[in-house]
C-alpha atoms as a PDB file:
ATOM      1  CA  SER A   1     -37.111  27.273  65.837  1.00  0.00           C
ATOM      2  CA  GLU A   2     -36.992  30.279  63.548  1.00  0.00           C
ATOM      3  CA  ASP A   3     -33.274  30.292  64.284  1.00  0.00           C
ATOM      4  CA  THR A   4     -32.594  26.885  62.725  1.00  0.00           C
ATOM      5  CA  PRO A   5     -32.064  26.743  59.070  1.00  0.00           C
ATOM      6  CA  THR A   6     -34.613  24.411  57.478  1.00  0.00           C
ATOM      7  CA  GLN A   7     -32.872  24.441  53.983  1.00  0.00           C
ATOM      8  CA  PRO A   8     -30.060  21.836  53.922  1.00  0.00           C
ATOM      9  CA  THR A   9     -26.746  23.107  52.522  1.00  0.00           C
ATOM     10  CA  VAL A  10     -25.488  21.271  49.647  1.00  0.00           C
ATOM     11  CA  PRO A  11     -21.886  21.602  47.976  1.00  0.00           C
ATOM     12  CA  ILE A  12     -21.701  23.707  44.983  1.00  0.00           C
ATOM     13  CA  HIS A  13     -20.039  22.145  42.213  1.00  0.00           C
ATOM     14  CA  PHE A  14     -17.933  24.359  39.971  1.00  0.00           C
ATOM     15  CA  GLY A  15     -17.747  23.922  36.173  1.00  0.00           C
ATOM     16  CA  ASP A  16     -14.858  24.012  33.820  1.00  0.00           C
ATOM     17  CA  GLY A  17     -14.086  27.710  32.838  1.00  0.00           C
ATOM     18  CA  ASP A  18     -13.597  26.840  29.081  1.00  0.00           C
ATOM     19  CA  GLU A  19     -16.884  25.084  28.998  1.00  0.00           C
ATOM     20  CA  ILE A  20     -18.637  27.963  30.394  1.00  0.00           C
ATOM     21  CA  GLN A  21     -17.334  30.359  27.789  1.00  0.00           C
ATOM     22  CA  SER A  22     -17.538  28.034  24.927  1.00  0.00           C
ATOM     23  CA  GLY A  23     -21.358  28.571  24.167  1.00  0.00           C
ATOM     24  CA  GLN A  24     -22.728  31.094  21.827  1.00  0.00           C
ATOM     25  CA  LEU A  25     -25.291  33.660  22.895  1.00  0.00           C
ATOM     26  CA  THR A  26     -27.816  34.905  20.266  1.00  0.00           C
ATOM     27  CA  LYS A  27     -29.807  38.035  20.242  1.00  0.00           C
ATOM     28  CA  LEU A  28     -33.515  37.453  21.860  1.00  0.00           C
ATOM     29  CA  SER A  29     -36.676  38.681  20.724  1.00  0.00           C
ATOM     30  CA  GLY A  30     -39.800  37.401  22.501  1.00  0.00           C
ATOM     31  CA  TYR A  31     -42.073  37.756  25.128  1.00  0.00           C
ATOM     32  CA  TYR A  32     -42.562  37.781  28.987  1.00  0.00           C
ATOM     33  CA  ILE A  33     -45.212  36.539  31.445  1.00  0.00           C
ATOM     34  CA  LEU A  34     -45.358  38.013  34.935  1.00  0.00           C
ATOM     35  CA  GLU A  35     -47.115  37.128  38.179  1.00  0.00           C
ATOM     36  CA  ALA A  36     -49.935  39.624  37.282  1.00  0.00           C
ATOM     37  CA  ASP A  37     -50.536  37.745  34.134  1.00  0.00           C
ATOM     38  CA  LEU A  38     -50.821  34.403  36.034  1.00  0.00           C
ATOM     39  CA  ALA A  39     -52.721  35.339  39.015  1.00  0.00           C
ATOM     40  CA  ALA A  40     -56.279  36.053  39.902  1.00  0.00           C
ATOM     41  CA  ALA A  41     -57.353  39.381  41.366  1.00  0.00           C
ATOM     42  CA  SER A  42     -56.895  39.506  45.129  1.00  0.00           C
ATOM     43  CA  THR A  43     -60.734  40.069  45.574  1.00  0.00           C
ATOM     44  CA  SER A  44     -61.571  36.958  43.671  1.00  0.00           C
ATOM     45  CA  ARG A  45     -63.810  34.564  45.436  1.00  0.00           C
ATOM     46  CA  THR A  46     -62.471  31.795  43.164  1.00  0.00           C
ATOM     47  CA  PRO A  47     -58.804  32.688  42.849  1.00  0.00           C
ATOM     48  CA  LYS A  48     -57.601  29.252  41.554  1.00  0.00           C
ATOM     49  CA  GLU A  49     -60.447  28.963  38.876  1.00  0.00           C
ATOM     50  CA  ASP A  50     -59.713  32.659  37.765  1.00  0.00           C
ATOM     51  CA  SER A  51     -55.881  31.955  37.560  1.00  0.00           C
ATOM     52  CA  ALA A  52     -56.687  28.779  35.585  1.00  0.00           C
ATOM     53  CA  LYS A  53     -58.762  30.834  33.026  1.00  0.00           C
ATOM     54  CA  LYS A  54     -56.121  33.337  32.552  1.00  0.00           C
ATOM     55  CA  ILE A  55     -53.223  30.745  32.175  1.00  0.00           C
ATOM     56  CA  ASP A  56     -55.246  28.579  29.877  1.00  0.00           C
ATOM     57  CA  THR A  57     -55.736  31.726  27.500  1.00  0.00           C
ATOM     58  CA  LEU A  58     -51.797  32.213  27.797  1.00  0.00           C
ATOM     59  CA  THR A  59     -51.172  28.732  26.949  1.00  0.00           C
ATOM     60  CA  GLN A  60     -53.270  28.804  23.836  1.00  0.00           C
ATOM     61  CA  LYS A  61     -51.302  31.883  22.814  1.00  0.00           C
ATOM     62  CA  VAL A  62     -47.993  29.947  23.360  1.00  0.00           C
ATOM     63  CA  ARG A  63     -49.267  27.088  21.119  1.00  0.00           C
ATOM     64  CA  ALA A  64     -49.484  29.611  18.361  1.00  0.00           C
ATOM     65  CA  LEU A  65     -45.793  30.940  18.700  1.00  0.00           C
ATOM     66  CA  PRO A  66     -43.086  30.215  16.221  1.00  0.00           C
ATOM     67  CA  ALA A  67     -40.927  27.271  17.252  1.00  0.00           C
ATOM     68  CA  GLY A  68     -37.782  28.778  19.250  1.00  0.00           C
ATOM     69  CA  THR A  69     -39.633  31.989  20.459  1.00  0.00           C
ATOM     70  CA  PRO A  70     -37.991  33.309  23.635  1.00  0.00           C
ATOM     71  CA  VAL A  71     -40.469  33.560  26.604  1.00  0.00           C
ATOM     72  CA  MET A  72     -39.605  34.669  30.077  1.00  0.00           C
ATOM     73  CA  LEU A  73     -41.819  33.289  32.802  1.00  0.00           C
ATOM     74  CA  GLU A  74     -41.824  34.628  36.554  1.00  0.00           C
ATOM     75  CA  VAL A  75     -41.679  31.774  38.736  1.00  0.00           C
ATOM     76  CA  LYS A  76     -41.506  33.260  42.319  1.00  0.00           C
ATOM     77  CA  ASN A  77     -42.202  36.495  44.006  1.00  0.00           C
ATOM     78  CA  ILE A  78     -40.504  38.483  46.699  1.00  0.00           C
ATOM     79  CA  LYS A  79     -42.389  36.884  49.453  1.00  0.00           C
ATOM     80  CA  GLY A  80     -40.928  33.510  48.374  1.00  0.00           C
ATOM     81  CA  ARG A  81     -43.955  32.097  46.871  1.00  0.00           C
ATOM     82  CA  PHE A  82     -43.527  29.615  44.102  1.00  0.00           C
ATOM     83  CA  PHE A  83     -45.778  29.657  41.191  1.00  0.00           C
ATOM     84  CA  TYR A  84     -44.961  26.184  39.964  1.00  0.00           C
ATOM     85  CA  ASP A  85     -44.763  22.717  41.591  1.00  0.00           C
ATOM     86  CA  SER A  86     -41.514  23.333  43.237  1.00  0.00           C
ATOM     87  CA  GLY A  87     -39.639  20.735  45.497  1.00  0.00           C
ATOM     88  CA  VAL A  88     -37.319  23.505  46.590  1.00  0.00           C
ATOM     89  CA  GLY A  89     -39.766  25.926  48.042  1.00  0.00           C
ATOM     90  CA  SER A  90     -42.864  24.910  50.096  1.00  0.00           C
ATOM     91  CA  ASN A  91     -44.921  28.133  49.930  1.00  0.00           C
ATOM     92  CA  ARG A  92     -47.229  28.440  47.051  1.00  0.00           C
ATOM     93  CA  SER A  93     -49.283  31.466  45.832  1.00  0.00           C
ATOM     94  CA  SER A  94     -52.958  31.524  46.837  1.00  0.00           C
ATOM     95  CA  LEU A  95     -53.934  33.339  43.791  1.00  0.00           C
ATOM     96  CA  ILE A  96     -52.160  31.088  41.132  1.00  0.00           C
ATOM     97  CA  ASP A  97     -53.084  27.628  39.805  1.00  0.00           C
ATOM     98  CA  GLU A  98     -49.572  25.862  40.029  1.00  0.00           C
ATOM     99  CA  GLN A  99     -50.822  23.012  38.061  1.00  0.00           C
ATOM    100  CA  LYS A 100     -51.830  25.258  35.290  1.00  0.00           C
ATOM    101  CA  VAL A 101     -48.379  26.731  35.470  1.00  0.00           C
ATOM    102  CA  GLU A 102     -47.001  23.345  35.025  1.00  0.00           C
ATOM    103  CA  ALA A 103     -49.074  22.901  31.830  1.00  0.00           C
ATOM    104  CA  LEU A 104     -47.928  26.269  30.677  1.00  0.00           C
ATOM    105  CA  ILE A 105     -44.369  25.177  30.979  1.00  0.00           C
ATOM    106  CA  ALA A 106     -45.155  21.915  29.262  1.00  0.00           C
ATOM    107  CA  ALA A 107     -46.712  23.742  26.363  1.00  0.00           C
ATOM    108  CA  LEU A 108     -43.664  26.099  26.158  1.00  0.00           C
ATOM    109  CA  ARG A 109     -41.379  23.044  25.762  1.00  0.00           C
ATOM    110  CA  GLN A 110     -43.629  21.395  23.257  1.00  0.00           C
ATOM    111  CA  GLN A 111     -43.328  24.480  21.262  1.00  0.00           C
ATOM    112  CA  ASN A 112     -39.533  24.367  21.601  1.00  0.00           C
ATOM    113  CA  CYS A 113     -39.556  27.736  22.977  1.00  0.00           C
ATOM    114  CA  TYR A 114     -36.352  29.253  24.582  1.00  0.00           C
ATOM    115  CA  LEU A 115     -37.614  29.136  28.024  1.00  0.00           C
ATOM    116  CA  ILE A 116     -36.270  31.789  30.529  1.00  0.00           C
ATOM    117  CA  ALA A 117     -37.165  31.965  34.388  1.00  0.00           C
ATOM    118  CA  THR A 118     -37.189  35.062  36.345  1.00  0.00           C
ATOM    119  CA  LEU A 119     -37.305  35.363  39.902  1.00  0.00           C
ATOM    120  CA  PRO A 120     -35.933  37.399  43.005  1.00  0.00           C
ATOM    121  CA  ALA A 121     -32.633  36.312  44.317  1.00  0.00           C
ATOM    122  CA  PHE A 122     -31.903  37.624  47.867  1.00  0.00           C
ATOM    123  CA  ARG A 123     -35.169  39.150  48.642  1.00  0.00           C
ATOM    124  CA  ASP A 124     -37.420  36.200  49.931  1.00  0.00           C
ATOM    125  CA  TYR A 125     -39.708  36.761  53.032  1.00  0.00           C
ATOM    126  CA  TYR A 126     -40.468  32.999  53.740  1.00  0.00           C
ATOM    127  CA  PHE A 127     -36.953  31.594  53.190  1.00  0.00           C
ATOM    128  CA  GLY A 128     -35.496  34.354  55.344  1.00  0.00           C
ATOM    129  CA  LEU A 129     -38.165  33.689  58.059  1.00  0.00           C
ATOM    130  CA  ASN A 130     -37.302  30.006  58.196  1.00  0.00           C
ATOM    131  CA  ASN A 131     -33.577  30.492  57.868  1.00  0.00           C
ATOM    132  CA  VAL A 132     -32.482  33.395  60.198  1.00  0.00           C
ATOM    133  CA  PRO A 133     -28.898  32.832  60.259  1.00  0.00           C
ATOM    134  CA  LEU A 134     -28.805  33.187  56.408  1.00  0.00           C
ATOM    135  CA  GLY A 135     -30.612  36.614  56.475  1.00  0.00           C
ATOM    136  CA  LEU A 136     -29.403  40.192  56.717  1.00  0.00           C
ATOM    137  CA  HIS A 137     -29.801  41.291  60.448  1.00  0.00           C
ATOM    138  CA  HIS A 138     -30.911  44.661  61.546  1.00  0.00           C
ATOM    139  CA  SER A 139     -27.913  46.823  62.930  1.00  0.00           C
ATOM    140  CA  SER A 140     -29.234  46.310  66.395  1.00  0.00           C
ATOM    141  CA  GLY A 141     -28.381  42.703  65.904  1.00  0.00           C
ATOM    142  CA  ARG A 142     -31.550  41.541  67.642  1.00  0.00           C
ATOM    143  CA  TYR A 143     -33.617  40.535  64.602  1.00  0.00           C
ATOM    144  CA  LEU A 144     -33.841  40.358  60.813  1.00  0.00           C
ATOM    145  CA  TRP A 145     -33.994  43.499  58.828  1.00  0.00           C
ATOM    146  CA  GLN A 146     -37.207  44.192  56.721  1.00  0.00           C
ATOM    147  CA  ASP A 147     -37.649  46.374  53.847  1.00  0.00           C
ATOM    148  CA  GLU A 148     -40.557  48.655  52.810  1.00  0.00           C
ATOM    149  CA  SER A 149     -42.676  45.549  51.635  1.00  0.00           C
ATOM    150  CA  GLY A 150     -42.081  43.766  54.896  1.00  0.00           C
ATOM    151  CA  CYS A 151     -39.550  41.244  53.137  1.00  0.00           C
ATOM    152  CA  TYR A 152     -36.458  39.704  54.534  1.00  0.00           C
ATOM    153  CA  TRP A 153     -33.352  39.623  52.475  1.00  0.00           C
ATOM    154  CA  LEU A 154     -30.674  36.862  52.492  1.00  0.00           C
ATOM    155  CA  ASN A 155     -26.910  37.500  52.916  1.00  0.00           C
ATOM    156  CA  PRO A 156     -24.970  36.868  49.856  1.00  0.00           C
ATOM    157  CA  GLN A 157     -21.891  35.919  51.755  1.00  0.00           C
ATOM    158  CA  GLN A 158     -23.619  32.889  53.363  1.00  0.00           C
ATOM    159  CA  GLN A 159     -23.005  29.681  51.695  1.00  0.00           C
ATOM    160  CA  GLY A 160     -26.666  28.457  52.371  1.00  0.00           C
ATOM    161  CA  ALA A 161     -28.100  31.479  50.643  1.00  0.00           C
ATOM    162  CA  LEU A 162     -26.141  30.666  47.377  1.00  0.00           C
ATOM    163  CA  THR A 163     -26.949  26.952  47.758  1.00  0.00           C
ATOM    164  CA  TYR A 164     -30.620  27.842  47.923  1.00  0.00           C
ATOM    165  CA  LEU A 165     -30.396  29.817  44.645  1.00  0.00           C
ATOM    166  CA  VAL A 166     -28.239  26.851  42.995  1.00  0.00           C
ATOM    167  CA  GLN A 167     -31.055  24.244  44.207  1.00  0.00           C
ATOM    168  CA  ILE A 168     -33.646  26.501  42.246  1.00  0.00           C
ATOM    169  CA  ILE A 169     -31.395  26.772  39.226  1.00  0.00           C
ATOM    170  CA  ASN A 170     -31.082  23.046  39.143  1.00  0.00           C
ATOM    171  CA  GLU A 171     -34.761  22.536  39.618  1.00  0.00           C
ATOM    172  CA  LEU A 172     -35.644  24.968  36.693  1.00  0.00           C
ATOM    173  CA  LYS A 173     -33.090  23.294  34.480  1.00  0.00           C
ATOM    174  CA  GLY A 174     -34.845  19.898  35.161  1.00  0.00           C
ATOM    175  CA  LYS A 175     -38.054  21.429  34.143  1.00  0.00           C
ATOM    176  CA  GLY A 176     -36.626  22.557  30.561  1.00  0.00           C
ATOM    177  CA  PHE A 177     -35.523  26.106  31.192  1.00  0.00           C
ATOM    178  CA  HIS A 178     -32.548  27.490  29.204  1.00  0.00           C
ATOM    179  CA  GLU A 179     -31.791  30.597  31.336  1.00  0.00           C
ATOM    180  CA  VAL A 180     -32.427  32.223  34.550  1.00  0.00           C
ATOM    181  CA  VAL A 181     -32.756  35.904  35.342  1.00  0.00           C
ATOM    182  CA  PHE A 182     -32.210  37.077  38.828  1.00  0.00           C
ATOM    183  CA  SER A 183     -33.648  40.334  40.123  1.00  0.00           C
ATOM    184  CA  ASP A 184     -32.782  41.781  43.548  1.00  0.00           C
ATOM    185  CA  PHE A 185     -29.355  40.415  43.136  1.00  0.00           C
ATOM    186  CA  ARG A 186     -28.057  43.038  45.351  1.00  0.00           C
ATOM    187  CA  ILE A 187     -27.580  44.093  48.994  1.00  0.00           C
ATOM    188  CA  PRO A 188     -30.378  46.758  50.225  1.00  0.00           C
ATOM    189  CA  ASP A 189     -29.069  50.492  50.102  1.00  0.00           C
ATOM    190  CA  THR A 190     -29.486  50.981  53.734  1.00  0.00           C
ATOM    191  CA  ASN A 191     -27.174  51.639  56.770  1.00  0.00           C
ATOM    192  CA  ASN A 192     -29.692  49.646  58.948  1.00  0.00           C
ATOM    193  CA  ILE A 193     -28.158  46.263  58.421  1.00  0.00           C
ATOM    194  CA  LEU A 194     -25.252  44.539  59.735  1.00  0.00           C
ATOM    195  CA  PHE A 195     -22.847  44.024  57.000  1.00  0.00           C
ATOM    196  CA  ASP A 196     -19.073  45.136  57.374  1.00  0.00           C
ATOM    197  CA  ALA A 197     -17.755  43.823  54.185  1.00  0.00           C
ATOM    198  CA  ASP A 198     -17.336  45.687  50.968  1.00  0.00           C
ATOM    199  CA  ARG A 199     -20.781  45.399  49.579  1.00  0.00           C
ATOM    200  CA  SER A 200     -19.959  45.812  45.840  1.00  0.00           C
ATOM    201  CA  GLU A 201     -17.201  43.206  46.180  1.00  0.00           C
ATOM    202  CA  ALA A 202     -19.506  40.751  48.067  1.00  0.00           C
ATOM    203  CA  ILE A 203     -22.288  40.895  45.467  1.00  0.00           C
ATOM    204  CA  SER A 204     -19.731  40.570  42.610  1.00  0.00           C
ATOM    205  CA  LYS A 205     -18.129  37.491  44.129  1.00  0.00           C
ATOM    206  CA  ALA A 206     -21.741  36.125  44.810  1.00  0.00           C
ATOM    207  CA  ALA A 207     -22.852  36.578  41.220  1.00  0.00           C
ATOM    208  CA  SER A 208     -19.428  35.011  39.899  1.00  0.00           C
ATOM    209  CA  THR A 209     -19.940  31.989  42.133  1.00  0.00           C
ATOM    210  CA  ILE A 210     -23.582  31.500  40.812  1.00  0.00           C
ATOM    211  CA  VAL A 211     -22.425  31.695  37.124  1.00  0.00           C
ATOM    212  CA  THR A 212     -19.458  29.552  37.562  1.00  0.00           C
ATOM    213  CA  ALA A 213     -21.506  26.908  39.310  1.00  0.00           C
ATOM    214  CA  CYS A 214     -24.496  26.769  37.074  1.00  0.00           C
ATOM    215  CA  ALA A 215     -23.858  28.368  33.680  1.00  0.00           C
ATOM    216  CA  GLY A 216     -22.497  26.400  30.550  1.00  0.00           C
ATOM    217  CA  ASP A 217     -22.977  25.797  26.903  1.00  0.00           C
ATOM    218  CA  THR A 218     -26.768  24.879  27.262  1.00  0.00           C
ATOM    219  CA  PHE A 219     -27.871  27.330  30.327  1.00  0.00           C
ATOM    220  CA  CYS A 220     -27.268  30.975  30.919  1.00  0.00           C
ATOM    221  CA  VAL A 221     -27.398  32.829  34.288  1.00  0.00           C
ATOM    222  CA  SER A 222     -28.553  36.602  34.082  1.00  0.00           C
ATOM    223  CA  PHE A 223     -29.201  39.589  36.139  1.00  0.00           C
ATOM    224  CA  ALA A 224     -31.852  42.134  35.809  1.00  0.00           C
ATOM    225  CA  ASP A 225     -30.662  45.665  36.336  1.00  0.00           C
ATOM    226  CA  PRO A 226     -27.479  44.627  37.926  1.00  0.00           C
ATOM    227  CA  GLY A 227     -25.289  47.125  39.903  1.00  0.00           C
ATOM    228  CA  PHE A 228     -22.093  45.328  39.015  1.00  0.00           C
ATOM    229  CA  SER A 229     -20.271  44.235  35.948  1.00  0.00           C
ATOM    230  CA  LEU A 230     -21.407  40.877  34.624  1.00  0.00           C
ATOM    231  CA  PRO A 231     -18.975  37.910  35.437  1.00  0.00           C
ATOM    232  CA  GLU A 232     -17.315  35.963  32.817  1.00  0.00           C
ATOM    233  CA  GLY A 233     -19.393  33.207  31.269  1.00  0.00           C
ATOM    234  CA  GLN A 234     -22.775  32.603  29.863  1.00  0.00           C
ATOM    235  CA  THR A 235     -24.614  35.627  31.315  1.00  0.00           C
ATOM    236  CA  ARG A 236     -26.818  38.540  30.150  1.00  0.00           C
ATOM    237  CA  PHE A 237     -27.843  42.063  31.398  1.00  0.00           C
ATOM    238  CA  TYR A 238     -31.766  42.542  31.414  1.00  0.00           C
ATOM    239  CA  ALA A 239     -32.762  46.351  31.740  1.00  0.00           C
ATOM    240  CA  THR A 240     -35.972  47.562  32.579  1.00  0.00           C
ATOM    241  CA  GLY A 241     -37.376  51.100  32.704  1.00  0.00           C
ATOM    242  CA  VAL A 242     -35.296  52.389  29.676  1.00  0.00           C
ATOM    243  CA  ASN A 243     -36.848  54.859  27.015  1.00  0.00           C
ATOM    244  CA  ALA A 244     -36.289  53.771  23.497  1.00  0.00           C
ATOM    245  CA  GLY A 245     -34.417  57.006  22.951  1.00  0.00           C
ATOM    246  CA  ASP A 246     -31.905  56.262  25.491  1.00  0.00           C
ATOM    247  CA  CYS A 247     -31.277  52.642  24.552  1.00  0.00           C
ATOM    248  CA  ALA A 248     -28.297  53.150  22.453  1.00  0.00           C
ATOM    249  CA  ALA A 249     -26.595  55.297  25.120  1.00  0.00           C
ATOM    250  CA  PHE A 250     -27.567  52.898  27.729  1.00  0.00           C
ATOM    251  CA  ALA A 251     -26.022  49.944  25.897  1.00  0.00           C
ATOM    252  CA  GLN A 252     -22.935  51.947  25.558  1.00  0.00           C
ATOM    253  CA  GLN A 253     -22.903  52.725  29.406  1.00  0.00           C
ATOM    254  CA  THR A 254     -23.030  49.175  30.257  1.00  0.00           C
ATOM    255  CA  GLY A 255     -19.631  48.412  28.808  1.00  0.00           C
ATOM    256  CA  LEU A 256     -20.721  45.129  27.350  1.00  0.00           C
ATOM    257  CA  LEU A 257     -18.480  43.935  24.331  1.00  0.00           C
ATOM    258  CA  GLU A 258     -21.513  42.444  22.566  1.00  0.00           C
ATOM    259  CA  PRO A 259     -24.476  44.266  23.524  1.00  0.00           C
ATOM    260  CA  ALA A 260     -26.837  42.874  20.755  1.00  0.00           C
ATOM    261  CA  THR A 261     -26.640  39.524  22.202  1.00  0.00           C
ATOM    262  CA  ARG A 262     -25.934  40.291  25.956  1.00  0.00           C
ATOM    263  CA  LEU A 263     -28.259  43.192  26.643  1.00  0.00           C
ATOM    264  CA  VAL A 264     -32.026  42.562  26.620  1.00  0.00           C
ATOM    265  CA  PHE A 265     -34.749  45.291  27.219  1.00  0.00           C
ATOM    266  CA  ILE A 266     -37.921  44.397  28.960  1.00  0.00           C
ATOM    267  CA  THR A 267     -40.485  46.784  27.756  1.00  0.00           C
ATOM    268  CA  ALA A 268     -44.205  47.212  26.795  1.00  0.00           C
ATOM    269  CA  SER A 269     -43.010  49.617  24.035  1.00  0.00           C
ATOM    270  CA  ARG A 270     -43.352  48.708  20.472  1.00  0.00           C
ATOM    271  CA  ASP A 271     -40.638  51.324  19.364  1.00  0.00           C
ATOM    272  CA  THR A 272     -38.484  49.339  16.937  1.00  0.00           C
ATOM    273  CA  ARG A 273     -35.209  50.984  18.415  1.00  0.00           C
ATOM    274  CA  PHE A 274     -35.111  48.409  21.008  1.00  0.00           C
ATOM    275  CA  GLU A 275     -34.851  45.736  18.414  1.00  0.00           C
ATOM    276  CA  GLU A 276     -31.039  46.484  17.664  1.00  0.00           C
ATOM    277  CA  TYR A 277     -30.521  44.302  21.021  1.00  0.00           C
ATOM    278  CA  GLY A 278     -32.556  41.773  22.640  1.00  0.00           C
ATOM    279  CA  VAL A 279     -36.108  42.756  23.519  1.00  0.00           C
ATOM    280  CA  LEU A 280     -38.901  41.085  25.450  1.00  0.00           C
ATOM    281  CA  ARG A 281     -42.582  42.292  25.373  1.00  0.00           C
ATOM    282  CA  PRO A 282     -45.655  41.427  27.015  1.00  0.00           C
ATOM    283  CA  MET A 283     -47.497  38.150  25.594  1.00  0.00           C
ATOM    284  CA  ASP A 284     -50.830  39.961  25.288  1.00  0.00           C
END
């Protein structure tokens, strides 16, 4: 039944607050690899073969990187399709060769790269479809609300939704990742959902819960374009769509005490003004 959650709820174990804050973040300067870099064109007659060729090229580039280079890899999309061999999610992309992605991750580890995973948090079509009670419902109360992309969203106040994210983080830790960056860690800006609580407070509490549960000396939990203040602990602010001329003012507006290490710009620009802070650029 679509009304029965298929993902088991497991307890979230909270770490020691002193342990979380004792790690030292450093400024990042590296690369990003997104879904489009891994996937075959949607019109391809041989999607897995085309994907394999693209990922093989990326793997060769990775093997030429200096040891310790930060690399951010997109590992799941808004539909809830995983790009690697996941035991948490059963849905796979038909356009991406997951075994080649596993080989890419292995190459990143062999190169001793600082490995960052990025994925949507609460925007997840398949998990929402299979776990209806954990989703955001339409204001009518009769069905799950869908956004303009036809995606369902998870309710950040539901323990099962947070457990799902913790399970993904723990799996990525086991694969050698050092950091996870959540996009769509928010509640959609619409009046067409049933959500009576304070939205800002609910999302800030969810962020704090995830950071407390998963961050520590050797792992960082971060957020892309967060609409909230970062919680205490090992966490960064990843910013997209910022012009180089605005990056200093943007850094000031975030209110971060250590923007050089806690702010990372994701950009295709080669402008050196970004380099006062963390910056990730395309691999190609």
